[in-house]
mmCIF file of C-alpha atoms and ligand atoms in Angstrom:
data_model
loop_
_atom_site.group_PDB
_atom_site.id
_atom_site.type_symbol
_atom_site.label_atom_id
_atom_site.label_comp_id
_atom_site.label_asym_id
_atom_site.label_seq_id
_atom_site.Cartn_x
_atom_site.Cartn_y
_atom_site.Cartn_z
ATOM 1 C CA MET A 28 -132.613 2.746 76.995
ATOM 2 C CA ASN A 29 -133.707 -0.783 77.858
ATOM 3 C CA ASN A 30 -137.195 -2.173 77.839
ATOM 4 C CA LEU A 31 -137.878 -3.560 81.316
ATOM 5 C CA ASN A 32 -140.177 -6.303 79.935
ATOM 6 C CA PHE A 33 -137.113 -7.775 78.256
ATOM 7 C CA PHE A 34 -135.474 -8.355 81.680
ATOM 8 C CA LEU A 35 -138.439 -9.557 83.765
ATOM 9 C CA PRO A 36 -138.788 -13.126 82.360
ATOM 10 C CA GLU A 37 -135.094 -13.762 83.117
ATOM 11 C CA ARG A 38 -135.531 -12.562 86.715
ATOM 12 C CA ILE A 39 -138.588 -14.807 87.124
ATOM 13 C CA ARG A 40 -136.781 -17.787 85.581
ATOM 14 C CA LYS A 41 -133.871 -17.355 88.031
ATOM 15 C CA ALA A 42 -136.182 -16.971 91.040
ATOM 16 C CA ALA A 43 -138.249 -20.003 90.037
ATOM 17 C CA ALA A 44 -135.088 -22.076 89.581
ATOM 18 C CA GLU A 45 -134.243 -21.452 93.259
ATOM 19 C CA LYS A 46 -137.132 -23.671 94.298
ATOM 20 C CA TYR A 47 -135.037 -26.716 93.359
ATOM 21 C CA ALA A 48 -132.312 -25.623 95.784
ATOM 22 C CA LEU A 49 -135.000 -25.077 98.427
ATOM 23 C CA GLY A 50 -136.580 -28.466 97.682
ATOM 24 C CA VAL A 51 -140.122 -27.084 97.340
ATOM 25 C CA GLU A 52 -142.767 -27.131 94.616
ATOM 26 C CA GLY A 53 -143.782 -23.492 95.035
ATOM 27 C CA VAL A 54 -142.423 -20.152 96.237
ATOM 28 C CA LEU A 55 -144.727 -17.371 97.398
ATOM 29 C CA ILE A 56 -143.347 -13.847 96.977
ATOM 30 C CA SER A 57 -145.257 -11.260 99.017
ATOM 31 C CA LYS A 58 -142.755 -8.488 99.822
ATOM 32 C CA PRO A 59 -143.918 -5.569 97.620
ATOM 33 C CA VAL A 60 -140.429 -4.543 96.497
ATOM 34 C CA ASN A 61 -139.670 -8.127 95.464
ATOM 35 C CA VAL A 62 -142.963 -8.309 93.548
ATOM 36 C CA VAL A 63 -141.921 -5.098 91.757
ATOM 37 C CA TYR A 64 -138.467 -6.537 91.010
ATOM 38 C CA LEU A 65 -139.912 -9.680 89.441
ATOM 39 C CA SER A 66 -142.910 -8.199 87.639
ATOM 40 C CA ASP A 67 -142.867 -4.371 87.747
ATOM 41 C CA PHE A 68 -146.334 -4.741 89.291
ATOM 42 C CA LYS A 69 -147.195 -2.137 91.918
ATOM 43 C CA SER A 70 -150.202 -2.673 94.152
ATOM 44 C CA SER A 71 -151.171 -2.862 97.805
ATOM 45 C CA ASN A 72 -152.353 -6.463 97.527
ATOM 46 C CA CYS A 73 -150.372 -8.827 95.381
ATOM 47 C CA TYR A 74 -148.510 -12.143 95.501
ATOM 48 C CA ILE A 75 -146.364 -13.978 93.001
ATOM 49 C CA LEU A 76 -146.531 -17.776 93.139
ATOM 50 C CA LEU A 77 -143.647 -19.461 91.368
ATOM 51 C CA THR A 78 -144.174 -23.104 90.517
ATOM 52 C CA GLY A 79 -141.736 -23.266 87.613
ATOM 53 C CA LYS A 80 -144.161 -24.744 85.068
ATOM 54 C CA GLU A 81 -146.528 -21.827 85.472
ATOM 55 C CA ASN A 82 -145.999 -18.678 87.508
ATOM 56 C CA PHE A 83 -148.856 -16.528 88.817
ATOM 57 C CA LEU A 84 -149.593 -12.892 89.610
ATOM 58 C CA ILE A 85 -152.309 -12.941 92.270
ATOM 59 C CA THR A 86 -154.296 -9.812 93.091
ATOM 60 C CA ASP A 87 -157.820 -8.488 93.691
ATOM 61 C CA PHE A 88 -160.497 -6.769 91.577
ATOM 62 C CA ARG A 89 -158.896 -3.333 91.919
ATOM 63 C CA TYR A 90 -155.695 -4.397 90.155
ATOM 64 C CA ILE A 91 -156.759 -7.334 87.985
ATOM 65 C CA GLU A 92 -156.937 -5.326 84.770
ATOM 66 C CA ALA A 93 -153.389 -4.058 85.359
ATOM 67 C CA ALA A 94 -152.323 -7.646 86.122
ATOM 68 C CA GLU A 95 -153.772 -8.817 82.808
ATOM 69 C CA ASN A 96 -151.783 -6.129 80.998
ATOM 70 C CA ASN A 97 -148.568 -6.814 82.931
ATOM 71 C CA GLY A 98 -145.683 -7.756 80.641
ATOM 72 C CA ALA A 99 -143.740 -10.159 82.867
ATOM 73 C CA GLY A 100 -145.334 -13.334 81.461
ATOM 74 C CA LEU A 101 -147.142 -14.289 84.679
ATOM 75 C CA THR A 102 -150.642 -15.802 84.679
ATOM 76 C CA PRO A 103 -153.058 -13.349 86.366
ATOM 77 C CA VAL A 104 -155.255 -14.729 89.160
ATOM 78 C CA LYS A 105 -158.112 -12.838 90.797
ATOM 79 C CA ILE A 106 -158.724 -13.392 94.493
ATOM 80 C CA ASP A 107 -161.556 -12.154 96.720
ATOM 81 C CA ARG A 108 -163.222 -13.017 100.045
ATOM 82 C CA SER A 109 -164.634 -16.287 98.741
ATOM 83 C CA PHE A 110 -161.504 -17.351 96.861
ATOM 84 C CA THR A 111 -158.460 -16.326 98.850
ATOM 85 C CA VAL A 112 -154.763 -16.641 98.114
ATOM 86 C CA PHE A 113 -154.811 -19.772 100.327
ATOM 87 C CA ASP A 114 -157.586 -21.315 98.236
ATOM 88 C CA PHE A 115 -155.629 -20.576 95.084
ATOM 89 C CA ILE A 116 -152.396 -22.096 96.429
ATOM 90 C CA ASN A 117 -154.310 -25.292 97.307
ATOM 91 C CA SER A 118 -155.968 -25.342 93.871
ATOM 92 C CA THR A 119 -152.543 -25.620 92.159
ATOM 93 C CA GLY A 120 -151.921 -28.972 93.856
ATOM 94 C CA ILE A 121 -148.430 -28.091 95.132
ATOM 95 C CA ARG A 122 -147.459 -29.951 98.296
ATOM 96 C CA SER A 123 -144.630 -27.780 99.616
ATOM 97 C CA LEU A 124 -144.236 -24.020 99.716
ATOM 98 C CA ALA A 125 -141.473 -21.550 100.603
ATOM 99 C CA VAL A 126 -142.527 -18.143 101.996
ATOM 100 C CA GLU A 127 -140.673 -14.899 102.767
ATOM 101 C CA GLU A 128 -140.441 -15.285 106.528
ATOM 102 C CA GLU A 129 -139.147 -11.755 107.085
ATOM 103 C CA GLU A 130 -142.162 -10.332 105.296
ATOM 104 C CA ILE A 131 -145.264 -12.329 106.189
ATOM 105 C CA THR A 132 -147.112 -11.555 109.386
ATOM 106 C CA TYR A 133 -147.858 -13.982 112.177
ATOM 107 C CA SER A 134 -151.566 -13.911 111.316
ATOM 108 C CA PHE A 135 -150.826 -14.726 107.666
ATOM 109 C CA PHE A 136 -148.621 -17.601 108.764
ATOM 110 C CA LYS A 137 -151.301 -18.940 111.124
ATOM 111 C CA GLU A 138 -153.917 -18.883 108.389
ATOM 112 C CA LEU A 139 -151.563 -20.427 105.827
ATOM 113 C CA SER A 140 -150.613 -23.170 108.306
ATOM 114 C CA SER A 141 -154.236 -24.069 108.946
ATOM 115 C CA LYS A 142 -155.375 -23.972 105.296
ATOM 116 C CA PHE A 143 -152.404 -25.137 103.200
ATOM 117 C CA ARG A 144 -152.344 -28.895 102.755
ATOM 118 C CA GLY A 145 -148.560 -29.254 102.551
ATOM 119 C CA THR A 146 -145.248 -28.345 104.154
ATOM 120 C CA ILE A 147 -144.065 -24.751 104.599
ATOM 121 C CA LYS A 148 -140.501 -23.492 104.825
ATOM 122 C CA SER A 149 -138.518 -20.248 104.553
ATOM 123 C CA ALA A 150 -137.493 -18.905 101.145
ATOM 124 C CA GLY A 151 -134.515 -17.298 102.903
ATOM 125 C CA GLY A 152 -134.165 -13.998 101.031
ATOM 126 C CA LEU A 153 -134.363 -15.682 97.625
ATOM 127 C CA THR A 154 -135.242 -12.531 95.657
ATOM 128 C CA GLU A 155 -132.839 -10.337 97.641
ATOM 129 C CA LYS A 156 -130.021 -12.666 96.572
ATOM 130 C CA LEU A 157 -130.882 -11.987 92.927
ATOM 131 C CA ARG A 158 -131.331 -8.243 93.504
ATOM 132 C CA ILE A 159 -127.766 -7.898 94.818
ATOM 133 C CA ILE A 160 -126.425 -8.145 91.229
ATOM 134 C CA LYS A 161 -127.892 -5.436 89.014
ATOM 135 C CA ASP A 162 -128.799 -6.172 85.399
ATOM 136 C CA ASP A 163 -128.253 -3.657 82.592
ATOM 137 C CA TYR A 164 -131.697 -2.108 83.061
ATOM 138 C CA GLU A 165 -131.060 -1.513 86.753
ATOM 139 C CA MET A 166 -127.595 -0.072 86.174
ATOM 140 C CA ASP A 167 -129.067 2.381 83.687
ATOM 141 C CA CYS A 168 -131.732 3.487 86.216
ATOM 142 C CA LEU A 169 -129.119 3.951 88.958
ATOM 143 C CA LYS A 170 -126.946 6.023 86.617
ATOM 144 C CA ARG A 171 -129.853 8.296 85.693
ATOM 145 C CA ALA A 172 -130.884 8.714 89.346
ATOM 146 C CA GLU A 173 -127.338 9.558 90.396
ATOM 147 C CA ALA A 174 -126.948 12.028 87.501
ATOM 148 C CA LEU A 175 -130.012 13.867 88.773
ATOM 149 C CA GLY A 176 -128.357 13.932 92.223
ATOM 150 C CA ASP A 177 -125.314 15.590 90.642
ATOM 151 C CA GLU A 178 -127.542 18.222 89.031
ATOM 152 C CA ALA A 179 -129.164 18.823 92.421
ATOM 153 C CA PHE A 180 -125.804 19.357 94.095
ATOM 154 C CA ASP A 181 -124.854 21.886 91.377
ATOM 155 C CA PHE A 182 -128.103 23.652 92.169
ATOM 156 C CA LEU A 183 -127.321 23.653 95.915
ATOM 157 C CA THR A 184 -123.842 25.071 95.340
ATOM 158 C CA ASP A 185 -125.392 28.108 93.612
ATOM 159 C CA PHE A 186 -128.514 28.369 95.718
ATOM 160 C CA VAL A 187 -127.402 28.023 99.356
ATOM 161 C CA LYS A 188 -126.582 31.286 101.142
ATOM 162 C CA GLU A 189 -125.903 32.463 104.681
ATOM 163 C CA GLY A 190 -129.169 33.149 106.560
ATOM 164 C CA MET A 191 -131.266 30.395 104.909
ATOM 165 C CA ARG A 192 -132.919 27.782 107.148
ATOM 166 C CA GLU A 193 -131.898 24.102 106.811
ATOM 167 C CA LYS A 194 -135.564 23.121 106.348
ATOM 168 C CA ASP A 195 -136.087 25.571 103.480
ATOM 169 C CA ILE A 196 -132.950 24.352 101.724
ATOM 170 C CA ALA A 197 -134.180 20.740 102.051
ATOM 171 C CA PHE A 198 -137.536 21.728 100.558
ATOM 172 C CA GLU A 199 -135.900 23.494 97.591
ATOM 173 C CA LEU A 200 -133.590 20.517 97.050
ATOM 174 C CA GLU A 201 -136.563 18.160 96.952
ATOM 175 C CA TYR A 202 -138.539 20.468 94.680
ATOM 176 C CA PHE A 203 -135.548 20.639 92.319
ATOM 177 C CA MET A 204 -135.306 16.846 92.030
ATOM 178 C CA ARG A 205 -139.066 16.314 91.675
ATOM 179 C CA SER A 206 -139.413 19.027 89.051
ATOM 180 C CA ARG A 207 -136.687 17.370 86.970
ATOM 181 C CA GLY A 208 -138.292 13.957 86.808
ATOM 182 C CA ALA A 209 -137.648 12.219 90.138
ATOM 183 C CA GLU A 210 -140.659 10.176 91.294
ATOM 184 C CA GLY A 211 -139.813 10.854 94.903
ATOM 185 C CA LEU A 212 -137.018 10.751 97.431
ATOM 186 C CA SER A 213 -134.827 7.787 98.335
ATOM 187 C CA PHE A 214 -135.130 8.909 101.988
ATOM 188 C CA ASP A 215 -135.767 12.109 103.963
ATOM 189 C CA SER A 216 -133.050 14.541 102.869
ATOM 190 C CA ILE A 217 -130.362 15.339 105.429
ATOM 191 C CA VAL A 218 -129.376 19.021 105.515
ATOM 192 C CA VAL A 219 -127.426 19.818 108.680
ATOM 193 C CA SER A 220 -125.135 22.756 109.353
ATOM 194 C CA GLY A 221 -122.613 23.998 111.898
ATOM 195 C CA LYS A 222 -122.606 22.018 115.151
ATOM 196 C CA ARG A 223 -125.606 20.023 113.880
ATOM 197 C CA SER A 224 -123.435 18.486 111.120
ATOM 198 C CA SER A 225 -121.828 16.206 113.727
ATOM 199 C CA MET A 226 -125.091 14.189 113.683
ATOM 200 C CA PRO A 227 -124.610 11.679 110.814
ATOM 201 C CA HIS A 228 -128.382 11.357 110.242
ATOM 202 C CA GLY A 229 -129.620 14.684 111.601
ATOM 203 C CA MET A 230 -132.867 16.071 110.187
ATOM 204 C CA PRO A 231 -133.152 19.591 108.730
ATOM 205 C CA SER A 232 -134.178 22.120 111.391
ATOM 206 C CA GLU A 233 -135.096 25.789 111.731
ATOM 207 C CA LYS A 234 -131.401 26.597 112.137
ATOM 208 C CA LYS A 235 -130.086 29.277 109.796
ATOM 209 C CA ILE A 236 -126.832 28.893 107.884
ATOM 210 C CA GLU A 237 -124.055 30.943 109.492
ATOM 211 C CA LYS A 238 -120.532 31.987 108.564
ATOM 212 C CA GLY A 239 -118.026 29.249 109.430
ATOM 213 C CA ASP A 240 -120.618 26.438 109.090
ATOM 214 C CA PHE A 241 -119.932 23.169 107.423
ATOM 215 C CA ILE A 242 -123.186 22.025 105.774
ATOM 216 C CA THR A 243 -123.699 18.323 105.081
ATOM 217 C CA PHE A 244 -126.167 17.332 102.355
ATOM 218 C CA ASP A 245 -127.034 13.628 102.188
ATOM 219 C CA PHE A 246 -129.864 13.066 99.755
ATOM 220 C CA GLY A 247 -131.257 10.872 97.025
ATOM 221 C CA CYS A 248 -134.091 10.633 94.563
ATOM 222 C CA ARG A 249 -135.913 7.815 92.799
ATOM 223 C CA VAL A 250 -135.843 7.390 89.041
ATOM 224 C CA ASP A 251 -137.827 4.497 87.513
ATOM 225 C CA GLY A 252 -137.990 2.978 90.994
ATOM 226 C CA TYR A 253 -134.243 3.105 91.671
ATOM 227 C CA CYS A 254 -132.580 5.172 94.404
ATOM 228 C CA SER A 255 -129.690 7.571 94.228
ATOM 229 C CA ASP A 256 -127.602 8.381 97.298
ATOM 230 C CA MET A 257 -124.835 10.940 97.672
ATOM 231 C CA THR A 258 -123.292 13.155 100.342
ATOM 232 C CA ARG A 259 -121.411 16.382 99.825
ATOM 233 C CA ASN A 260 -120.476 19.297 102.079
ATOM 234 C CA LEU A 261 -120.285 23.054 101.587
ATOM 235 C CA LEU A 262 -118.342 25.446 103.796
ATOM 236 C CA VAL A 263 -119.587 28.977 104.430
ATOM 237 C CA GLY A 264 -116.797 31.580 104.626
ATOM 238 C CA GLU A 265 -113.220 30.716 105.562
ATOM 239 C CA PRO A 266 -112.469 27.209 106.875
ATOM 240 C CA SER A 267 -110.643 26.826 110.179
ATOM 241 C CA LYS A 268 -107.414 24.783 110.211
ATOM 242 C CA GLU A 269 -109.312 21.887 111.821
ATOM 243 C CA GLN A 270 -112.178 22.014 109.301
ATOM 244 C CA GLU A 271 -109.724 21.897 106.413
ATOM 245 C CA LYS A 272 -107.713 19.091 108.013
ATOM 246 C CA VAL A 273 -110.757 16.916 108.787
ATOM 247 C CA TYR A 274 -112.212 17.474 105.320
ATOM 248 C CA ASN A 275 -108.963 16.372 103.676
ATOM 249 C CA ILE A 276 -108.733 13.234 105.837
ATOM 250 C CA VAL A 277 -112.273 12.185 104.874
ATOM 251 C CA LYS A 278 -111.504 12.902 101.218
ATOM 252 C CA GLU A 279 -108.307 10.835 101.377
ATOM 253 C CA ALA A 280 -110.122 7.944 103.110
ATOM 254 C CA GLN A 281 -112.963 8.066 100.582
ATOM 255 C CA SER A 282 -110.702 8.070 97.552
ATOM 256 C CA ALA A 283 -108.561 5.219 98.950
ATOM 257 C CA ALA A 284 -111.721 3.157 99.548
ATOM 258 C CA LEU A 285 -112.947 3.882 96.000
ATOM 259 C CA GLU A 286 -109.567 2.651 94.709
ATOM 260 C CA ALA A 287 -109.986 -0.524 96.753
ATOM 261 C CA VAL A 288 -113.449 -1.482 95.455
ATOM 262 C CA SER A 289 -113.176 -4.317 92.937
ATOM 263 C CA SER A 290 -114.672 -7.699 92.185
ATOM 264 C CA GLY A 291 -113.260 -10.422 94.476
ATOM 265 C CA LYS A 292 -112.557 -8.055 97.397
ATOM 266 C CA ASN A 293 -114.032 -8.649 100.836
ATOM 267 C CA ALA A 294 -116.538 -6.002 102.027
ATOM 268 C CA ALA A 295 -114.813 -5.727 105.425
ATOM 269 C CA ASP A 296 -111.448 -5.031 103.773
ATOM 270 C CA ILE A 297 -112.872 -2.080 101.820
ATOM 271 C CA ASP A 298 -114.244 -0.689 105.081
ATOM 272 C CA MET A 299 -110.838 -1.210 106.696
ATOM 273 C CA THR A 300 -109.067 0.747 103.933
ATOM 274 C CA ALA A 301 -110.989 3.920 104.835
ATOM 275 C CA ARG A 302 -111.058 3.226 108.585
ATOM 276 C CA ASP A 303 -107.295 2.725 108.834
ATOM 277 C CA ILE A 304 -106.624 6.135 107.262
ATOM 278 C CA ILE A 305 -109.038 7.885 109.626
ATOM 279 C CA LYS A 306 -107.481 6.020 112.589
ATOM 280 C CA TYR A 307 -103.969 6.917 111.431
ATOM 281 C CA TYR A 308 -104.824 10.615 111.760
ATOM 282 C CA GLY A 309 -106.274 10.017 115.236
ATOM 283 C CA TYR A 310 -110.000 10.323 114.400
ATOM 284 C CA GLY A 311 -110.906 6.610 114.500
ATOM 285 C CA GLU A 312 -113.434 6.994 117.323
ATOM 286 C CA TYR A 313 -115.283 9.686 115.342
ATOM 287 C CA PHE A 314 -116.130 7.366 112.432
ATOM 288 C CA GLY A 315 -118.841 5.318 114.111
ATOM 289 C CA HIS A 316 -120.775 3.822 111.188
ATOM 290 C CA GLY A 317 -120.077 1.353 108.397
ATOM 291 C CA LEU A 318 -118.426 2.490 105.176
ATOM 292 C CA GLY A 319 -121.335 1.789 102.862
ATOM 293 C CA HIS A 320 -124.375 -0.186 101.786
ATOM 294 C CA GLY A 321 -125.988 -1.624 98.696
ATOM 295 C CA VAL A 322 -128.507 0.515 96.785
ATOM 296 C CA GLY A 323 -131.199 -0.450 94.296
ATOM 297 C CA LEU A 324 -134.983 -0.503 94.543
ATOM 298 C CA GLU A 325 -134.368 0.064 98.269
ATOM 299 C CA ILE A 326 -132.014 2.652 99.723
ATOM 300 C CA HIS A 327 -130.409 0.139 102.055
ATOM 301 C CA GLU A 328 -129.948 -3.350 100.690
ATOM 302 C CA ALA A 329 -127.204 -5.970 100.462
ATOM 303 C CA PRO A 330 -124.237 -5.966 100.546
ATOM 304 C CA THR A 331 -123.002 -4.025 103.578
ATOM 305 C CA LEU A 332 -119.488 -2.575 103.656
ATOM 306 C CA SER A 333 -118.670 -2.607 107.356
ATOM 307 C CA PRO A 334 -116.137 -4.122 109.769
ATOM 308 C CA GLY A 335 -118.395 -7.188 110.060
ATOM 309 C CA GLY A 336 -119.312 -7.399 106.355
ATOM 310 C CA ASN A 337 -118.357 -10.772 104.908
ATOM 311 C CA GLU A 338 -119.665 -10.409 101.366
ATOM 312 C CA ILE A 339 -117.226 -10.897 98.491
ATOM 313 C CA LEU A 340 -117.829 -8.134 95.940
ATOM 314 C CA LYS A 341 -119.001 -9.189 92.488
ATOM 315 C CA PRO A 342 -119.459 -7.325 89.208
ATOM 316 C CA GLY A 343 -122.865 -5.645 89.083
ATOM 317 C CA MET A 344 -123.152 -4.876 92.794
ATOM 318 C CA ALA A 345 -124.065 -1.243 93.548
ATOM 319 C CA VAL A 346 -122.611 0.097 96.806
ATOM 320 C CA THR A 347 -122.013 3.431 98.488
ATOM 321 C CA VAL A 348 -118.627 4.514 99.837
ATOM 322 C CA GLU A 349 -119.236 7.061 102.591
ATOM 323 C CA PRO A 350 -116.651 7.573 105.318
ATOM 324 C CA GLY A 351 -117.164 10.453 107.751
ATOM 325 C CA ILE A 352 -115.721 12.150 110.813
ATOM 326 C CA TYR A 353 -118.155 13.612 113.376
ATOM 327 C CA LEU A 354 -116.838 15.843 116.148
ATOM 328 C CA PRO A 355 -119.622 16.361 118.716
ATOM 329 C CA GLY A 356 -120.267 20.027 119.489
ATOM 330 C CA LYS A 357 -118.055 21.095 116.569
ATOM 331 C CA PHE A 358 -118.886 19.824 113.077
ATOM 332 C CA GLY A 359 -119.020 16.730 110.869
ATOM 333 C CA VAL A 360 -117.945 15.806 107.358
ATOM 334 C CA ARG A 361 -119.025 12.893 105.153
ATOM 335 C CA ILE A 362 -118.358 12.250 101.472
ATOM 336 C CA GLU A 363 -120.474 9.628 99.706
ATOM 337 C CA ASP A 364 -120.517 8.224 96.197
ATOM 338 C CA LEU A 365 -122.509 5.397 94.681
ATOM 339 C CA VAL A 366 -120.410 2.966 92.639
ATOM 340 C CA LEU A 367 -120.906 -0.086 90.444
ATOM 341 C CA VAL A 368 -118.476 -2.927 91.108
ATOM 342 C CA LYS A 369 -116.636 -4.015 87.950
ATOM 343 C CA GLU A 370 -114.454 -7.024 87.084
ATOM 344 C CA THR A 371 -111.553 -4.655 87.802
ATOM 345 C CA GLY A 372 -112.164 -1.623 89.979
ATOM 346 C CA CYS A 373 -115.471 0.212 89.996
ATOM 347 C CA GLU A 374 -117.441 2.853 88.132
ATOM 348 C CA VAL A 375 -118.225 5.904 90.267
ATOM 349 C CA LEU A 376 -121.721 7.067 89.309
ATOM 350 C CA SER A 377 -121.660 10.468 91.003
ATOM 351 C CA SER A 378 -119.429 13.068 89.377
ATOM 352 C CA SER A 379 -119.926 16.029 91.759
ATOM 353 C CA ASN A 380 -116.824 17.910 92.873
ATOM 354 C CA LYS A 381 -115.137 16.607 96.022
ATOM 355 C CA GLU A 382 -112.729 19.486 96.618
ATOM 356 C CA LEU A 383 -113.575 21.630 99.637
ATOM 357 C CA ILE A 384 -116.216 23.993 98.227
ATOM 358 C CA ILE A 385 -116.421 27.382 99.926
ATOM 359 C CA ILE A 386 -119.537 29.479 99.386
HETATM 360 ZN ZN1 LIG B 413 -126.507 8.962 101.813
HETATM 361 ZN ZN1 LIG B 414 -125.785 6.008 102.014
#
């Protein structure tokens, strides 16, 4: 749909404007995912220097041609051993600089401190603050990634049979997503069955699928850089009374939390909506993680929906809603959707069935 180059100058303008709030003349962006967000430039050695008047894409010989063809409106700058990023920063004449303190290394900081002829301060997650609200291009990417996740779950529902190994199912799942256009995975796929499903982030093993197993699939793929994330469960054979009961509690908690997501709501309150239902049925101690997290270029980003989350939801935020109940030695259930926060309510991007599916 959208042309990314249409959105990049606006992102750069907003990031550069933040330097006034920081009280600095320049901002150095070095975290690769933030460089990609601002410029769609992917390399293993790149910086963006925002000075407002002119903004620069700084890289070495290997990437300079790509930098010259980049469509974000940044001025390309070539660095090498005799003209380093520090030399370039000094050559611009800026006297104060904000850096991404969570990203730069101690050795980079030492060198910058000794060579830069000005004051240095923290940029304080400047780009992350912009990334928390998705623009139309990003929303479109997230929708396409999540739609591919739905297709993959359809595939799993048909494909998975008793006797298959968790590892082999994970491989087929990944092959399915890659062969239909995913660039890669959002994270290592979780395929856990039977007693192993009580591990919220268990890794696929040699274990074979058996009758009576709950299987949890938590997986995601990347489309145009953006992550999908969803969790569904399949049950092999007849469910026990407890399996059916626990599944229905998680489903009720998940749908109540989805109802609660809306602009202006507090992240902790959304978490509480799901948690209170699970507690009411007596399983509170078996829901030991937060309700959800932001998703975008990274699989885990702001905001966090958890008991301690203090973010107020705003339109354009993309968050997961994923309550679960994990009974050690027995089984676990989690249901996860990715949603876009709207002025009123939210748009659920995953459309896969949430009824108890028996295979
Ligand atoms: Zn997930
Ligand atoms: Zn998740």
